[in-house]
Amino acid sequence: MGRLIAISLTLLLAACSTLGVTTPFGGGATLDPVHDDIGSLLIAFDLPRGLGPAPSGQLFTFDVANGGPDEHLRLTLAQAEADQAMSALPPPAEGRAYYLFAVADKDRPALAAAQAAAAARGVAASGVKLGIVPHLCTSGTIDPNALTVSVFATIPGRTRLMPFLDQEPLAQLMTQPGSTQMPPCA
């Protein structure tokens, strides 16, 4: 049932994978998208060999229910430093690698302002949706029916590891609008 809801939300958000706050991994607090420093998120793409992040970038979304235009953000993520991940992530599984991203410094003020506006209006954590629109590339021939994609987020040292995507079949991900073609990795 939970997987059906996640797939439905994904399709409704036009290829945007929404962070659920009810499926945490590991220790730490649950992420509160209204009050936690979302600008400090570390986002890890857990990808199998043959897949990588597309050079076009990864899109991060922040949407407040019934919010104004400044509370619906679409931000391109920046690559994060590997040392940020050392304590926040378990080692990748055999044949997989992490690709790390964070909110770009230039986008943090807009994100903080959107959170402050939501908090001032008394919006609950459940009224804010965080999302990732993954843009992937390939480095050779792949079988989309055999590969899975995971994307996790955490505020290192503060919050649990939370899934945007958790072992999502690549074939399913490729059915979403805008995700049907994957360019070669550069």
Short mmCIF file of N, CA and C in Angstrom, two decimals:
data_model
loop_
_atom_site.label_atom_id
_atom_site.label_comp_id
_atom_site.label_asym_id
_atom_site.label_seq_id
_atom_site.Cartn_x
_atom_site.Cartn_y
_atom_site.Cartn_z
N MET A 1 0.82 -1.19 0.00
CA MET A 1 0.00 0.00 0.00
C MET A 1 0.86 1.25 0.00
N GLY A 2 1.91 1.29 0.86
CA GLY A 2 2.81 2.45 0.93
C GLY A 2 3.52 2.68 -0.38
N ARG A 3 3.91 1.60 -1.05
CA ARG A 3 4.62 1.71 -2.33
C ARG A 3 3.67 2.29 -3.38
N LEU A 4 2.38 1.88 -3.37
CA LEU A 4 1.40 2.40 -4.31
C LEU A 4 1.20 3.89 -4.10
N ILE A 5 1.15 4.33 -2.85
CA ILE A 5 1.00 5.75 -2.55
C ILE A 5 2.22 6.51 -3.04
N ALA A 6 3.41 5.97 -2.80
CA ALA A 6 4.64 6.64 -3.24
C ALA A 6 4.68 6.77 -4.76
N ILE A 7 4.29 5.73 -5.46
CA ILE A 7 4.29 5.79 -6.93
C ILE A 7 3.26 6.80 -7.41
N SER A 8 2.09 6.83 -6.79
CA SER A 8 1.05 7.79 -7.18
C SER A 8 1.52 9.22 -6.97
N LEU A 9 2.14 9.49 -5.82
CA LEU A 9 2.66 10.84 -5.57
C LEU A 9 3.73 11.20 -6.58
N THR A 10 4.58 10.24 -6.90
CA THR A 10 5.64 10.49 -7.86
C THR A 10 5.06 10.90 -9.20
N LEU A 11 4.06 10.18 -9.67
CA LEU A 11 3.46 10.51 -10.96
C LEU A 11 2.72 11.84 -10.91
N LEU A 12 2.04 12.12 -9.81
CA LEU A 12 1.32 13.38 -9.69
C LEU A 12 2.24 14.59 -9.66
N LEU A 13 3.43 14.41 -9.17
CA LEU A 13 4.36 15.53 -9.07
C LEU A 13 5.28 15.62 -10.27
N ALA A 14 4.86 15.06 -11.39
CA ALA A 14 5.60 15.16 -12.66
C ALA A 14 7.06 14.80 -12.51
N ALA A 15 7.28 13.58 -12.14
CA ALA A 15 8.62 13.01 -12.01
C ALA A 15 9.36 13.53 -10.81
N CYS A 16 8.67 14.02 -9.82
CA CYS A 16 9.30 14.51 -8.60
C CYS A 16 9.10 13.45 -7.52
N SER A 17 10.18 12.99 -6.94
CA SER A 17 10.09 12.00 -5.88
C SER A 17 10.00 12.72 -4.55
N THR A 18 8.95 12.45 -3.80
CA THR A 18 8.67 13.18 -2.58
C THR A 18 9.24 12.48 -1.37
N LEU A 19 9.84 13.26 -0.47
CA LEU A 19 10.40 12.74 0.75
C LEU A 19 9.29 12.39 1.72
N GLY A 20 9.30 11.16 2.23
CA GLY A 20 8.34 10.77 3.25
C GLY A 20 8.97 10.90 4.61
N VAL A 21 8.28 11.44 5.57
CA VAL A 21 8.86 11.62 6.89
C VAL A 21 8.49 10.48 7.83
N THR A 22 7.99 9.37 7.30
CA THR A 22 7.59 8.27 8.17
C THR A 22 8.44 7.02 7.98
N THR A 23 9.48 7.08 7.14
CA THR A 23 10.30 5.90 6.88
C THR A 23 11.76 6.20 7.14
N PRO A 24 12.16 6.51 8.39
CA PRO A 24 13.53 6.86 8.67
C PRO A 24 14.43 5.64 8.77
N PHE A 25 15.72 5.86 8.53
CA PHE A 25 16.73 4.83 8.71
C PHE A 25 17.77 5.37 9.68
N GLY A 26 18.24 4.54 10.59
CA GLY A 26 19.31 4.93 11.49
C GLY A 26 18.83 5.83 12.62
N GLY A 27 19.82 6.37 13.37
CA GLY A 27 19.51 7.20 14.52
C GLY A 27 19.32 8.66 14.14
N GLY A 28 18.95 9.45 15.12
CA GLY A 28 18.74 10.88 14.90
C GLY A 28 17.27 11.21 14.85
N ALA A 29 16.99 12.49 14.74
CA ALA A 29 15.61 12.98 14.71
C ALA A 29 15.00 12.81 13.33
N THR A 30 13.69 12.85 13.28
CA THR A 30 12.98 12.86 12.01
C THR A 30 13.06 14.26 11.42
N LEU A 31 13.23 14.37 10.14
CA LEU A 31 13.36 15.65 9.45
C LEU A 31 12.06 16.44 9.55
N ASP A 32 12.16 17.70 9.96
CA ASP A 32 11.04 18.62 10.01
C ASP A 32 11.28 19.69 8.95
N PRO A 33 10.57 19.62 7.82
CA PRO A 33 10.85 20.54 6.72
C PRO A 33 10.47 22.00 6.98
N VAL A 34 9.76 22.26 8.07
CA VAL A 34 9.43 23.65 8.41
C VAL A 34 10.51 24.26 9.30
N HIS A 35 11.02 23.51 10.27
CA HIS A 35 11.92 24.09 11.27
C HIS A 35 13.38 23.68 11.14
N ASP A 36 13.70 22.54 10.52
CA ASP A 36 15.10 22.14 10.36
C ASP A 36 15.75 22.96 9.25
N ASP A 37 17.06 23.03 9.29
CA ASP A 37 17.82 23.77 8.28
C ASP A 37 17.91 22.94 6.99
N ILE A 38 16.89 23.04 6.16
CA ILE A 38 16.83 22.25 4.92
C ILE A 38 17.98 22.61 3.98
N GLY A 39 18.48 23.82 4.10
CA GLY A 39 19.64 24.23 3.29
C GLY A 39 20.89 23.42 3.59
N SER A 40 20.91 22.71 4.72
CA SER A 40 22.06 21.89 5.10
C SER A 40 21.90 20.41 4.72
N LEU A 41 20.83 20.09 3.99
CA LEU A 41 20.63 18.69 3.61
C LEU A 41 21.80 18.15 2.79
N LEU A 42 22.17 16.92 3.08
CA LEU A 42 23.08 16.16 2.25
C LEU A 42 22.22 15.15 1.53
N ILE A 43 22.27 15.14 0.21
CA ILE A 43 21.44 14.25 -0.60
C ILE A 43 22.36 13.29 -1.33
N ALA A 44 22.13 12.01 -1.12
CA ALA A 44 22.96 10.96 -1.70
C ALA A 44 22.17 10.15 -2.71
N PHE A 45 22.66 10.12 -3.94
CA PHE A 45 22.12 9.23 -4.97
C PHE A 45 22.91 7.94 -4.84
N ASP A 46 22.24 6.83 -4.62
CA ASP A 46 22.84 5.50 -4.50
C ASP A 46 22.54 4.78 -5.81
N LEU A 47 23.55 4.73 -6.69
CA LEU A 47 23.32 4.23 -8.05
C LEU A 47 24.21 3.03 -8.35
N PRO A 48 23.70 2.11 -9.16
CA PRO A 48 24.49 0.95 -9.57
C PRO A 48 25.48 1.35 -10.67
N ARG A 49 26.47 0.48 -10.87
CA ARG A 49 27.40 0.69 -11.98
C ARG A 49 26.60 0.83 -13.27
N GLY A 50 27.03 1.73 -14.11
CA GLY A 50 26.35 1.94 -15.38
C GLY A 50 25.44 3.15 -15.37
N LEU A 51 25.11 3.67 -14.17
CA LEU A 51 24.29 4.88 -14.05
C LEU A 51 25.07 5.95 -13.32
N GLY A 52 24.77 7.20 -13.67
CA GLY A 52 25.37 8.32 -12.97
C GLY A 52 24.42 9.50 -13.02
N PRO A 53 24.75 10.57 -12.30
CA PRO A 53 23.93 11.78 -12.39
C PRO A 53 24.22 12.50 -13.70
N ALA A 54 23.18 12.92 -14.40
CA ALA A 54 23.36 13.61 -15.68
C ALA A 54 23.99 14.98 -15.44
N PRO A 55 24.81 15.42 -16.39
CA PRO A 55 25.45 16.73 -16.25
C PRO A 55 24.46 17.89 -16.20
N SER A 56 23.22 17.67 -16.64
CA SER A 56 22.21 18.73 -16.62
C SER A 56 21.80 19.12 -15.21
N GLY A 57 22.13 18.30 -14.22
CA GLY A 57 21.85 18.63 -12.83
C GLY A 57 20.65 17.91 -12.26
N GLN A 58 20.56 17.98 -10.93
CA GLN A 58 19.48 17.34 -10.19
C GLN A 58 18.59 18.43 -9.61
N LEU A 59 17.29 18.25 -9.74
CA LEU A 59 16.34 19.26 -9.29
C LEU A 59 15.81 18.92 -7.91
N PHE A 60 15.85 19.90 -7.00
CA PHE A 60 15.30 19.78 -5.65
C PHE A 60 14.07 20.67 -5.59
N THR A 61 12.98 20.14 -5.03
CA THR A 61 11.75 20.92 -4.93
C THR A 61 11.35 21.09 -3.47
N PHE A 62 10.79 22.25 -3.17
CA PHE A 62 10.27 22.59 -1.85
C PHE A 62 8.91 23.20 -2.08
N ASP A 63 7.85 22.53 -1.63
CA ASP A 63 6.48 22.98 -1.89
C ASP A 63 5.69 23.04 -0.59
N VAL A 64 5.15 24.24 -0.30
CA VAL A 64 4.32 24.44 0.88
C VAL A 64 2.86 24.44 0.43
N ALA A 65 2.05 23.62 1.08
CA ALA A 65 0.62 23.57 0.76
C ALA A 65 0.02 24.96 0.92
N ASN A 66 -0.72 25.39 -0.09
CA ASN A 66 -1.40 26.69 -0.09
C ASN A 66 -0.43 27.86 0.09
N GLY A 67 0.82 27.66 -0.30
CA GLY A 67 1.81 28.72 -0.18
C GLY A 67 1.83 29.63 -1.39
N GLY A 68 2.44 30.78 -1.22
CA GLY A 68 2.60 31.72 -2.32
C GLY A 68 3.73 31.29 -3.25
N PRO A 69 4.00 32.08 -4.29
CA PRO A 69 5.01 31.70 -5.28
C PRO A 69 6.41 31.53 -4.68
N ASP A 70 6.72 32.23 -3.60
CA ASP A 70 8.03 32.10 -2.98
C ASP A 70 8.13 30.88 -2.08
N GLU A 71 7.04 30.11 -1.98
CA GLU A 71 7.05 28.89 -1.17
C GLU A 71 6.96 27.63 -2.05
N HIS A 72 7.18 27.80 -3.34
CA HIS A 72 7.23 26.68 -4.29
C HIS A 72 8.53 26.84 -5.07
N LEU A 73 9.59 26.20 -4.56
CA LEU A 73 10.92 26.39 -5.12
C LEU A 73 11.36 25.21 -5.96
N ARG A 74 12.08 25.50 -7.02
CA ARG A 74 12.72 24.50 -7.89
C ARG A 74 14.19 24.90 -7.96
N LEU A 75 15.05 24.12 -7.31
CA LEU A 75 16.45 24.47 -7.17
C LEU A 75 17.34 23.39 -7.76
N THR A 76 18.37 23.78 -8.49
CA THR A 76 19.34 22.83 -9.01
C THR A 76 20.38 22.58 -7.92
N LEU A 77 20.59 21.31 -7.59
CA LEU A 77 21.52 20.95 -6.53
C LEU A 77 22.97 21.10 -6.98
N ALA A 78 23.84 21.36 -6.02
CA ALA A 78 25.28 21.45 -6.26
C ALA A 78 25.93 20.17 -5.75
N GLN A 79 27.08 19.82 -6.31
CA GLN A 79 27.80 18.67 -5.80
C GLN A 79 28.27 18.96 -4.38
N ALA A 80 28.20 17.96 -3.51
CA ALA A 80 28.60 18.11 -2.11
C ALA A 80 29.98 17.49 -1.90
N GLU A 81 30.61 17.89 -0.84
CA GLU A 81 31.91 17.35 -0.46
C GLU A 81 31.75 15.95 0.11
N ALA A 82 32.63 15.05 -0.28
CA ALA A 82 32.55 13.66 0.17
C ALA A 82 32.73 13.54 1.68
N ASP A 83 33.52 14.42 2.29
CA ASP A 83 33.75 14.29 3.73
C ASP A 83 32.48 14.53 4.55
N GLN A 84 31.48 15.21 3.97
CA GLN A 84 30.20 15.39 4.66
C GLN A 84 29.48 14.07 4.86
N ALA A 85 29.73 13.12 3.99
CA ALA A 85 28.98 11.86 4.01
C ALA A 85 29.57 10.80 4.92
N MET A 86 30.80 10.95 5.30
CA MET A 86 31.49 9.87 6.01
C MET A 86 30.73 9.38 7.25
N SER A 87 30.19 10.28 8.03
CA SER A 87 29.49 9.84 9.24
C SER A 87 27.99 9.68 9.02
N ALA A 88 27.47 10.20 7.91
CA ALA A 88 26.03 10.19 7.70
C ALA A 88 25.52 8.98 6.92
N LEU A 89 26.39 8.33 6.16
CA LEU A 89 25.95 7.25 5.28
C LEU A 89 26.69 5.95 5.56
N PRO A 90 25.99 4.83 5.46
CA PRO A 90 26.70 3.55 5.53
C PRO A 90 27.49 3.36 4.23
N PRO A 91 28.47 2.48 4.23
CA PRO A 91 29.20 2.25 2.97
C PRO A 91 28.24 1.79 1.88
N PRO A 92 28.49 2.19 0.62
CA PRO A 92 27.60 1.72 -0.46
C PRO A 92 27.73 0.20 -0.64
N ALA A 93 26.66 -0.40 -1.12
CA ALA A 93 26.66 -1.85 -1.37
C ALA A 93 27.60 -2.16 -2.53
N GLU A 94 27.98 -3.42 -2.63
CA GLU A 94 28.84 -3.89 -3.71
C GLU A 94 28.25 -3.51 -5.07
N GLY A 95 29.05 -2.94 -5.94
CA GLY A 95 28.60 -2.59 -7.28
C GLY A 95 27.80 -1.30 -7.36
N ARG A 96 27.79 -0.53 -6.27
CA ARG A 96 27.04 0.73 -6.23
C ARG A 96 27.97 1.84 -5.77
N ALA A 97 27.57 3.08 -6.05
CA ALA A 97 28.36 4.24 -5.63
C ALA A 97 27.42 5.36 -5.21
N TYR A 98 27.90 6.22 -4.32
CA TYR A 98 27.16 7.40 -3.92
C TYR A 98 27.60 8.60 -4.76
N TYR A 99 26.64 9.41 -5.12
CA TYR A 99 26.88 10.71 -5.74
C TYR A 99 26.20 11.71 -4.82
N LEU A 100 26.97 12.66 -4.31
CA LEU A 100 26.49 13.53 -3.23
C LEU A 100 26.15 14.93 -3.74
N PHE A 101 25.04 15.45 -3.22
CA PHE A 101 24.55 16.77 -3.61
C PHE A 101 24.09 17.53 -2.37
N ALA A 102 24.03 18.86 -2.53
CA ALA A 102 23.54 19.74 -1.46
C ALA A 102 22.87 20.94 -2.12
N VAL A 103 22.10 21.66 -1.34
CA VAL A 103 21.50 22.91 -1.82
C VAL A 103 22.64 23.90 -2.05
N ALA A 104 22.64 24.55 -3.19
CA ALA A 104 23.69 25.52 -3.52
C ALA A 104 23.63 26.71 -2.56
N ASP A 105 24.78 27.25 -2.22
CA ASP A 105 24.84 28.40 -1.30
C ASP A 105 23.94 29.53 -1.76
N LYS A 106 23.89 29.79 -3.06
CA LYS A 106 23.09 30.91 -3.59
C LYS A 106 21.59 30.70 -3.38
N ASP A 107 21.15 29.44 -3.21
CA ASP A 107 19.73 29.12 -3.05
C ASP A 107 19.28 29.04 -1.59
N ARG A 108 20.22 29.02 -0.67
CA ARG A 108 19.87 28.86 0.74
C ARG A 108 19.01 30.00 1.30
N PRO A 109 19.28 31.27 0.94
CA PRO A 109 18.41 32.33 1.47
C PRO A 109 16.95 32.20 1.03
N ALA A 110 16.70 31.84 -0.22
CA ALA A 110 15.32 31.66 -0.69
C ALA A 110 14.65 30.50 0.04
N LEU A 111 15.39 29.44 0.27
CA LEU A 111 14.85 28.28 0.99
C LEU A 111 14.54 28.66 2.44
N ALA A 112 15.44 29.38 3.09
CA ALA A 112 15.21 29.81 4.47
C ALA A 112 14.00 30.75 4.55
N ALA A 113 13.84 31.63 3.57
CA ALA A 113 12.69 32.55 3.55
C ALA A 113 11.38 31.78 3.37
N ALA A 114 11.39 30.76 2.51
CA ALA A 114 10.19 29.95 2.30
C ALA A 114 9.82 29.20 3.58
N GLN A 115 10.82 28.67 4.28
CA GLN A 115 10.57 27.99 5.54
C GLN A 115 10.03 28.96 6.59
N ALA A 116 10.61 30.16 6.66
CA ALA A 116 10.16 31.15 7.63
C ALA A 116 8.71 31.57 7.36
N ALA A 117 8.36 31.74 6.09
CA ALA A 117 6.99 32.10 5.73
C ALA A 117 6.03 30.99 6.13
N ALA A 118 6.42 29.73 5.89
CA ALA A 118 5.58 28.60 6.27
C ALA A 118 5.41 28.54 7.78
N ALA A 119 6.51 28.74 8.51
CA ALA A 119 6.44 28.70 9.98
C ALA A 119 5.57 29.84 10.51
N ALA A 120 5.67 31.02 9.91
CA ALA A 120 4.87 32.17 10.35
C ALA A 120 3.38 31.92 10.15
N ARG A 121 3.04 31.15 9.12
CA ARG A 121 1.63 30.83 8.86
C ARG A 121 1.17 29.62 9.66
N GLY A 122 2.08 29.00 10.41
CA GLY A 122 1.70 27.84 11.23
C GLY A 122 1.55 26.56 10.44
N VAL A 123 2.21 26.45 9.30
CA VAL A 123 2.13 25.24 8.48
C VAL A 123 2.80 24.08 9.22
N ALA A 124 2.14 22.95 9.28
CA ALA A 124 2.70 21.75 9.90
C ALA A 124 3.71 21.11 8.97
N ALA A 125 4.58 20.28 9.53
CA ALA A 125 5.59 19.58 8.73
C ALA A 125 4.94 18.80 7.59
N SER A 126 3.76 18.23 7.83
CA SER A 126 3.08 17.46 6.79
C SER A 126 2.59 18.33 5.64
N GLY A 127 2.58 19.65 5.81
CA GLY A 127 2.14 20.57 4.76
C GLY A 127 3.26 21.00 3.84
N VAL A 128 4.46 20.47 4.06
CA VAL A 128 5.61 20.81 3.21
C VAL A 128 6.12 19.53 2.56
N LYS A 129 6.27 19.57 1.27
CA LYS A 129 6.78 18.42 0.53
C LYS A 129 8.13 18.77 -0.08
N LEU A 130 9.10 17.91 0.19
CA LEU A 130 10.41 18.03 -0.42
C LEU A 130 10.49 16.98 -1.52
N GLY A 131 11.17 17.30 -2.59
CA GLY A 131 11.25 16.34 -3.68
C GLY A 131 12.55 16.40 -4.44
N ILE A 132 12.81 15.36 -5.19
CA ILE A 132 13.97 15.27 -6.08
C ILE A 132 13.45 14.84 -7.44
N VAL A 133 13.91 15.52 -8.47
CA VAL A 133 13.66 15.09 -9.84
C VAL A 133 15.01 14.60 -10.35
N PRO A 134 15.22 13.27 -10.34
CA PRO A 134 16.53 12.75 -10.74
C PRO A 134 16.71 12.80 -12.26
N HIS A 135 17.86 13.28 -12.68
CA HIS A 135 18.26 13.23 -14.08
C HIS A 135 19.50 12.35 -14.14
N LEU A 136 19.35 11.19 -14.78
CA LEU A 136 20.42 10.20 -14.80
C LEU A 136 21.01 10.06 -16.20
N CYS A 137 22.22 9.51 -16.25
CA CYS A 137 22.87 9.21 -17.52
C CYS A 137 23.44 7.79 -17.44
N THR A 138 23.82 7.25 -18.58
CA THR A 138 24.35 5.89 -18.63
C THR A 138 25.78 5.89 -19.14
N SER A 139 26.53 4.89 -18.70
CA SER A 139 27.90 4.73 -19.19
C SER A 139 28.03 3.36 -19.85
N GLY A 140 27.10 3.08 -20.76
CA GLY A 140 27.10 1.80 -21.45
C GLY A 140 25.70 1.24 -21.52
N THR A 141 25.61 0.01 -21.96
CA THR A 141 24.32 -0.66 -22.07
C THR A 141 23.85 -1.09 -20.68
N ILE A 142 22.60 -0.80 -20.38
CA ILE A 142 22.03 -1.17 -19.08
C ILE A 142 20.71 -1.90 -19.29
N ASP A 143 20.30 -2.64 -18.29
CA ASP A 143 18.99 -3.29 -18.28
C ASP A 143 18.13 -2.59 -17.24
N PRO A 144 17.22 -1.69 -17.66
CA PRO A 144 16.43 -0.94 -16.69
C PRO A 144 15.54 -1.82 -15.80
N ASN A 145 15.29 -3.05 -16.21
CA ASN A 145 14.47 -3.97 -15.41
C ASN A 145 15.28 -4.61 -14.28
N ALA A 146 16.61 -4.55 -14.38
CA ALA A 146 17.46 -5.20 -13.38
C ALA A 146 18.10 -4.20 -12.40
N LEU A 147 17.99 -2.91 -12.69
CA LEU A 147 18.66 -1.90 -11.86
C LEU A 147 17.67 -1.15 -10.98
N THR A 148 18.15 -0.74 -9.81
CA THR A 148 17.33 0.06 -8.90
C THR A 148 18.07 1.36 -8.58
N VAL A 149 17.29 2.35 -8.19
CA VAL A 149 17.82 3.67 -7.84
C VAL A 149 17.32 4.04 -6.45
N SER A 150 18.22 4.56 -5.63
CA SER A 150 17.85 5.08 -4.32
C SER A 150 18.39 6.50 -4.18
N VAL A 151 17.62 7.35 -3.52
CA VAL A 151 18.06 8.71 -3.21
C VAL A 151 17.66 8.97 -1.76
N PHE A 152 18.65 9.34 -0.93
CA PHE A 152 18.43 9.57 0.49
C PHE A 152 18.87 10.98 0.86
N ALA A 153 18.32 11.49 1.95
CA ALA A 153 18.70 12.81 2.45
C ALA A 153 18.86 12.77 3.96
N THR A 154 19.74 13.60 4.47
CA THR A 154 19.95 13.75 5.90
C THR A 154 20.56 15.11 6.18
N ILE A 155 20.37 15.60 7.37
CA ILE A 155 21.17 16.72 7.87
C ILE A 155 22.21 16.03 8.75
N PRO A 156 23.46 15.94 8.28
CA PRO A 156 24.48 15.16 9.00
C PRO A 156 24.56 15.54 10.47
N GLY A 157 24.54 14.50 11.31
CA GLY A 157 24.64 14.68 12.75
C GLY A 157 23.33 15.09 13.43
N ARG A 158 22.26 15.32 12.65
CA ARG A 158 21.00 15.78 13.24
C ARG A 158 19.83 14.87 12.95
N THR A 159 19.65 14.47 11.68
CA THR A 159 18.45 13.74 11.31
C THR A 159 18.76 12.35 10.78
N ARG A 160 17.75 11.53 10.84
CA ARG A 160 17.84 10.18 10.28
C ARG A 160 17.98 10.26 8.77
N LEU A 161 18.49 9.20 8.19
CA LEU A 161 18.57 9.06 6.75
C LEU A 161 17.16 8.79 6.22
N MET A 162 16.66 9.67 5.37
CA MET A 162 15.28 9.58 4.88
C MET A 162 15.28 9.32 3.38
N PRO A 163 14.42 8.44 2.89
CA PRO A 163 14.41 8.13 1.45
C PRO A 163 13.52 9.07 0.63
N PHE A 164 14.05 9.52 -0.49
CA PHE A 164 13.23 10.09 -1.56
C PHE A 164 12.80 8.91 -2.45
N LEU A 165 13.76 8.07 -2.81
CA LEU A 165 13.54 6.83 -3.56
C LEU A 165 14.27 5.73 -2.81
N ASP A 166 13.65 4.58 -2.67
CA ASP A 166 14.28 3.47 -1.97
C ASP A 166 14.17 2.21 -2.82
N GLN A 167 15.26 1.91 -3.51
CA GLN A 167 15.34 0.74 -4.40
C GLN A 167 14.24 0.77 -5.46
N GLU A 168 14.00 1.95 -6.01
CA GLU A 168 12.99 2.12 -7.07
C GLU A 168 13.52 1.48 -8.36
N PRO A 169 12.76 0.59 -8.98
CA PRO A 169 13.23 0.00 -10.24
C PRO A 169 13.43 1.10 -11.29
N LEU A 170 14.56 1.05 -11.97
CA LEU A 170 14.86 2.05 -12.99
C LEU A 170 13.78 2.05 -14.07
N ALA A 171 13.27 0.89 -14.43
CA ALA A 171 12.21 0.82 -15.45
C ALA A 171 11.00 1.63 -15.01
N GLN A 172 10.63 1.59 -13.73
CA GLN A 172 9.50 2.37 -13.21
C GLN A 172 9.83 3.87 -13.25
N LEU A 173 11.03 4.22 -12.85
CA LEU A 173 11.46 5.62 -12.85
C LEU A 173 11.42 6.19 -14.27
N MET A 174 11.77 5.37 -15.24
CA MET A 174 11.81 5.83 -16.64
C MET A 174 10.42 6.05 -17.24
N THR A 175 9.37 5.62 -16.57
CA THR A 175 8.02 5.84 -17.08
C THR A 175 7.49 7.22 -16.70
N GLN A 176 8.19 7.91 -15.83
CA GLN A 176 7.74 9.23 -15.39
C GLN A 176 8.03 10.27 -16.47
N PRO A 177 7.17 11.28 -16.58
CA PRO A 177 7.39 12.33 -17.58
C PRO A 177 8.77 12.96 -17.43
N GLY A 178 9.46 13.11 -18.54
CA GLY A 178 10.79 13.71 -18.54
C GLY A 178 11.91 12.76 -18.19
N SER A 179 11.59 11.50 -17.90
CA SER A 179 12.63 10.55 -17.49
C SER A 179 12.81 9.41 -18.48
N THR A 180 12.24 9.51 -19.65
CA THR A 180 12.26 8.37 -20.58
C THR A 180 13.58 8.23 -21.32
N GLN A 181 14.37 9.29 -21.38
CA GLN A 181 15.65 9.20 -22.09
C GLN A 181 16.77 9.52 -21.14
N MET A 182 17.84 8.74 -21.22
CA MET A 182 19.02 9.00 -20.42
C MET A 182 20.21 9.17 -21.35
N PRO A 183 20.84 10.34 -21.33
CA PRO A 183 21.99 10.56 -22.19
C PRO A 183 23.21 9.76 -21.70
N PRO A 184 24.21 9.64 -22.56
CA PRO A 184 25.46 9.03 -22.09
C PRO A 184 26.12 9.95 -21.06
N CYS A 185 26.78 9.35 -20.07
CA CYS A 185 27.51 10.14 -19.09
C CYS A 185 28.75 10.71 -19.78
N ALA A 186 29.08 11.94 -19.47
CA ALA A 186 30.24 12.59 -20.11
C ALA A 186 31.53 12.07 -19.58
#
